[in-house]
Structure formats: C-alpha cells, structure tokens
Amino acid sequence: MKQALATIVKPLPDDLFVRRDGSAEMRWEAMAGQGYHTPNDRFFVRNHTSTPLIDAAGWQLQVHGDGVRRPVVFDYERLLAMPSRTIDAAIECAGNGRRLYGTQQGDTAPGTQWGLGAIGVARWRGVPLRDLLREAGVRGEAVDVVARGLDAPFEGYGRVRRPLPIGKAMGDVLVAYEMNGEPLPPDHGFPVRLVVPGWVGIASIKWLGEIEVSTSPAFTPWNTVFYRDVAEQPVKSAFELAWNAGLPAGGPHVLRGRSWSGRGRIVRVEVSFDGGVSWHEAEHRGQHLVSAWLRWHVGWVPEHLGAHVLMARATDEFGDTQPAVTRRHPFGYHFDAVVQHPIHVIPG
Ligand SMILES: Nc1nc2c(c(=O)[nH]1)N[C@H]1C(S)=C(S)[C@@H](COP(=O)(O)O)O[C@H]1N2
Ligand SMILES: [Mo]
C-alpha cells in the first residue's frame, strides 16, 4: 500500500512550523526568547514515512551480527536500569538549507526545500551505545554498525537503516530515551533513538529496533544512494527572525541568532547589516558546546527604511568558516554558505 502523506503526531501550528512534504520545518522566529534548547513542541520532524506508535512494554532492541560474540536483546526496562548519560546535542538534516541552493545561488537542488529550520538542539538522556555493544561482546574486528528503525519500509528500499563506523559507534553515540527531560515524543523516536552528535541527521535513527555489527563494510541505500559521503555537519548560522521580518525604524535592536558546526566549537560570529559590505563581531556568552550551538547577539540601529539583507558568518575553532557560495551538490546537502536573510525596516 502506498501512503500519500506521511503523518506526524504532534500539533504543527503555523506560527511554529512550515510543512514540507511529509516533514515539518521549525520557523526560526520560534526560537526567539527560548533558552539553549529547542523545546519539543517546536523541534523539526523529518520522517521518511510516518511516525509509528510503539508500545514501550513490547519494545525490543536486538544487537547481533558477526561483529559480536553473543547477541543480546534489550527491553525498555533493562535499558532504563543501565547507567545513563545526558548530552546536549544538535540533530540537523543533511538537507537543511537546501532551498537556498535555488533562491540564493540560482541552482535548485532536488528534494525537500528546507529553509534553515531543519535543526534543533535538545538535552538527550540514554545509554552510551558502546555499553550495549560491550554487553554483546563486540569483537576487535568489528567495522560497521547498522542501526535500523521500526517505522514502515520506505518505498522499495526497506526499513530506514544507516551504517555507522565502529569508531564513532564506540565514541559519543547515545541510545536515547529522553528528550529535554521527557520520554521521547513519538515523532522523535519513542521509545528509543540513536543520537549521533555532530553527524548528519540520518545517522540518528529513530524508533530503533535493531543494531547489526559487522566485520565487513556495510552498505544500505542510506549510505549508497541517499546521504552518500556525508558524515559531519559543516558550519552554519541563523537569525532568530522570520524570513522578510519587519523591524521598526530606530532602535537600537538586539538581533539574536545561533551558529553551529558538527566539527568544532564556534569561536567567532560576524554579522553584516548591509549585504556583506561591512561586518561587526557579535557578542556571545553561555554554552559553547562542540556538538550543539552557540547563541549570539548584536546591536543595530537601522539608518533607513526599506529592504535590507542581514548576514551572519561563523568560524569554528579550526578556522573553518562559512563561504560566500556553497559548491553544487547533486542532492543539495550541506548548504553552508553565508545566508542572505531579507528583512524590511518599517516606520517605527
Ligand atoms: N527510523 C527512522 N529514523 C530516522 C528517520 C526516519 O525517517 N526513520 N529520519 C532521519 C532523518 S533524515 C533525520 S534529519 C532525523 C530527524 O530527526 P527528528 O525528526 O527527530 O528531528 O531523523 C533520522 N532518523
Ligand atoms: Mo535528514
């Protein structure tokens, strides 16, 4: 049976979300006035099919494959009884910003036309994946770990599943059951999902049901056809402002935004109010986490009415910064160019 429309369980009010195909993009103005984390009610949703409703009492996670000595089955209670870890991490779709290939670079990329809102940062709690792999007696020869979701098969490709190299799997990956202090909401993977800090969103498999550890390289459509050759997320920035926002003349205004990178801590953010002619260093304080984001702000007194282009450019601890133009990508992944954010200064 072919499903016409993917289903999301939580409400998607127009002031918080833009619907895109079967998924939902967060409006960046919905982060204005929020704290460090993206509240669950406005966290973006990216579903290949629809959100399944899973009963935690009957849920099981199988860990098996030739890369482990003894296959193990975990149930929800057993997972919750294990020592837990809590991390603040972003999940961002590889296609976040795809729309800008077309609108800003005149070279439309196929796929869901996300603006910049296919990202969120949450506080995740769960069990390190390496602890589960160790209980299964992970072998020194293990190469890849394939995580598989319990949602419906996607088109002709089977269930959503993505290989992860063993080095990352034994590192900072979390098998998460809590999001911002609550059980995972259904749309975000209840009862259990992976959280793979710094990596493309597809690595963070929702509704986790199976983990296969192999001693040879693993291939699934999610690393050969889709999301091929993408791992860590590049440097990006966004203003907590609506697209085409109206700002009253006068001021001073405090413009706020956030910058992030899957590779390193953000150390500098510069902002331009005149389409990139002059740049001003933004101020920041507070959390500076490597796999989440940096909040910043900058003061501005607009001098004339009408259309303006705001730009923000972040640099990480390795000196990686945002280019003026992103190289063409056949699937429109990893749009990291400085975004030209249109606003209007209106009579105050
Ligand atoms: N099982 C399963 N896991 C999945 C997906 C999916 O459709 N099914 N979508 C992936 C993609 S492409 C992204 S970007 C993130 C989105 O996570 P979110 O919906 O919690 O924001 O989940 C990933 N994990
Ligand atoms: Mo994604």
CSV table of C-alpha atoms in Angstrom, one decimal, residues 181-306:
chain,number,residue,atom,x,y,z
A,181,GLY,CA,13.6,15.8,30.4
A,182,GLU,CA,10.6,13.9,28.9
A,183,PRO,CA,10.2,10.4,27.4
A,184,LEU,CA,11.0,10.8,23.7
A,185,PRO,CA,7.9,12.1,21.9
A,186,PRO,CA,6.5,9.7,19.3
A,187,ASP,CA,7.7,11.8,16.3
A,188,HIS,CA,11.2,11.9,17.7
A,189,GLY,CA,11.6,8.2,18.0
A,190,PHE,CA,9.7,6.8,21.0
A,191,PRO,CA,10.7,4.7,22.8
A,192,VAL,CA,14.4,4.8,21.8
A,193,ARG,CA,16.5,6.5,19.1
A,194,LEU,CA,20.2,7.0,18.4
A,195,VAL,CA,21.7,10.4,18.9
A,196,VAL,CA,24.9,10.7,16.8
A,197,PRO,CA,26.5,14.1,17.8
A,198,GLY,CA,27.9,16.2,15.0
A,199,TRP,CA,26.8,13.9,12.2
A,200,VAL,CA,24.0,14.2,9.6
A,201,GLY,CA,20.5,13.7,11.0
A,202,ILE,CA,20.0,10.4,9.2
A,203,ALA,CA,22.6,8.8,11.5
A,204,SER,CA,20.3,9.4,14.4
A,205,ILE,CA,17.9,6.5,13.7
A,206,LYS,CA,14.5,6.9,15.3
A,207,TRP,CA,12.3,4.1,16.7
A,208,LEU,CA,15.4,1.9,17.0
A,209,GLY,CA,14.7,-1.8,16.8
A,210,GLU,CA,17.9,-3.5,15.6
A,211,ILE,CA,21.7,-3.0,15.6
A,212,GLU,CA,23.8,-5.2,13.4
A,213,VAL,CA,27.5,-5.2,14.0
A,214,SER,CA,29.6,-6.5,11.1
A,215,THR,CA,33.2,-7.3,10.4
A,216,SER,CA,33.0,-6.1,6.8
A,217,PRO,CA,31.9,-2.8,5.4
A,218,ALA,CA,28.1,-2.4,5.5
A,219,PHE,CA,26.0,-1.0,2.7
A,220,THR,CA,22.4,0.1,2.7
A,221,PRO,CA,20.5,2.6,0.4
A,222,TRP,CA,21.2,5.2,3.2
A,223,ASN,CA,24.9,5.2,2.5
A,224,THR,CA,25.0,4.2,-1.2
A,225,VAL,CA,22.0,6.1,-2.7
A,226,PHE,CA,21.0,8.7,-0.1
A,227,TYR,CA,23.3,10.7,2.2
A,228,ARG,CA,26.3,9.2,0.5
A,229,ASP,CA,29.7,10.6,1.6
A,230,VAL,CA,28.2,12.9,4.2
A,231,ALA,CA,29.1,12.5,7.9
A,232,GLU,CA,29.9,15.6,9.9
A,233,GLN,CA,27.8,18.8,9.5
A,234,PRO,CA,29.5,22.0,8.3
A,235,VAL,CA,29.5,25.5,9.9
A,236,LYS,CA,26.1,27.4,9.7
A,237,SER,CA,24.3,30.3,11.3
A,238,ALA,CA,20.7,31.6,11.5
A,239,PHE,CA,19.0,34.6,12.9
A,240,GLU,CA,16.0,34.1,15.3
A,241,LEU,CA,13.9,36.1,12.8
A,242,ALA,CA,11.2,35.4,10.3
A,243,TRP,CA,12.1,35.5,6.7
A,244,ASN,CA,11.1,39.0,5.5
A,245,ALA,CA,10.7,40.1,9.1
A,246,GLY,CA,9.6,43.7,9.6
A,247,LEU,CA,11.8,45.7,12.1
A,248,PRO,CA,10.6,49.2,13.2
A,249,ALA,CA,13.0,52.0,12.4
A,250,GLY,CA,15.0,53.5,15.2
A,251,GLY,CA,16.1,51.0,17.8
A,252,PRO,CA,18.6,50.0,19.0
A,253,HIS,CA,17.6,46.5,18.1
A,254,VAL,CA,19.3,43.5,19.5
A,255,LEU,CA,19.4,40.8,16.8
A,256,ARG,CA,19.9,37.3,18.1
A,257,GLY,CA,21.0,34.1,16.4
A,258,ARG,CA,22.7,30.8,16.7
A,259,SER,CA,25.7,29.2,15.0
A,260,TRP,CA,26.8,25.6,14.9
A,261,SER,CA,29.1,23.0,13.4
A,262,GLY,CA,29.4,19.3,13.6
A,263,ARG,CA,33.2,19.6,13.6
A,264,GLY,CA,34.3,22.0,16.2
A,265,ARG,CA,33.3,24.7,18.7
A,266,ILE,CA,32.2,28.0,17.2
A,267,VAL,CA,34.6,30.7,18.3
A,268,ARG,CA,33.6,33.8,16.2
A,269,VAL,CA,30.4,35.2,14.6
A,270,GLU,CA,30.4,38.3,12.4
A,271,VAL,CA,27.2,40.0,11.3
A,272,SER,CA,26.6,42.3,8.3
A,273,PHE,CA,23.5,44.6,8.0
A,274,ASP,CA,24.4,45.9,4.5
A,275,GLY,CA,24.6,42.7,2.5
A,276,GLY,CA,28.2,42.0,3.3
A,277,VAL,CA,29.9,45.4,2.8
A,278,SER,CA,30.8,45.8,6.4
A,279,TRP,CA,31.0,43.2,9.3
A,280,HIS,CA,30.5,43.5,13.0
A,281,GLU,CA,31.6,41.0,15.6
A,282,ALA,CA,28.6,39.5,17.5
A,283,GLU,CA,28.8,39.0,21.3
A,284,HIS,CA,28.3,35.7,22.9
A,285,ARG,CA,28.3,34.1,26.3
A,286,GLY,CA,27.0,31.0,27.8
A,287,GLN,CA,27.3,27.5,26.5
A,288,HIS,CA,29.8,26.8,23.8
A,289,LEU,CA,29.3,23.2,23.2
A,290,VAL,CA,31.0,21.3,20.3
A,291,SER,CA,28.0,19.3,19.2
A,292,ALA,CA,25.3,21.8,19.8
A,293,TRP,CA,25.3,25.6,19.1
A,294,LEU,CA,26.5,29.0,20.2
A,295,ARG,CA,23.9,31.8,20.9
A,296,TRP,CA,25.0,35.3,19.9
A,297,HIS,CA,23.6,38.8,19.7
A,298,VAL,CA,24.5,42.1,18.1
A,299,GLY,CA,23.0,45.6,18.4
A,300,TRP,CA,21.8,47.5,15.4
A,301,VAL,CA,20.2,50.9,14.7
A,302,PRO,CA,18.9,50.9,11.2
A,303,GLU,CA,19.5,54.2,9.3
A,304,HIS,CA,17.0,54.0,6.6
A,305,LEU,CA,13.6,52.4,5.8
A,306,GLY,CA,13.1,49.6,3.3
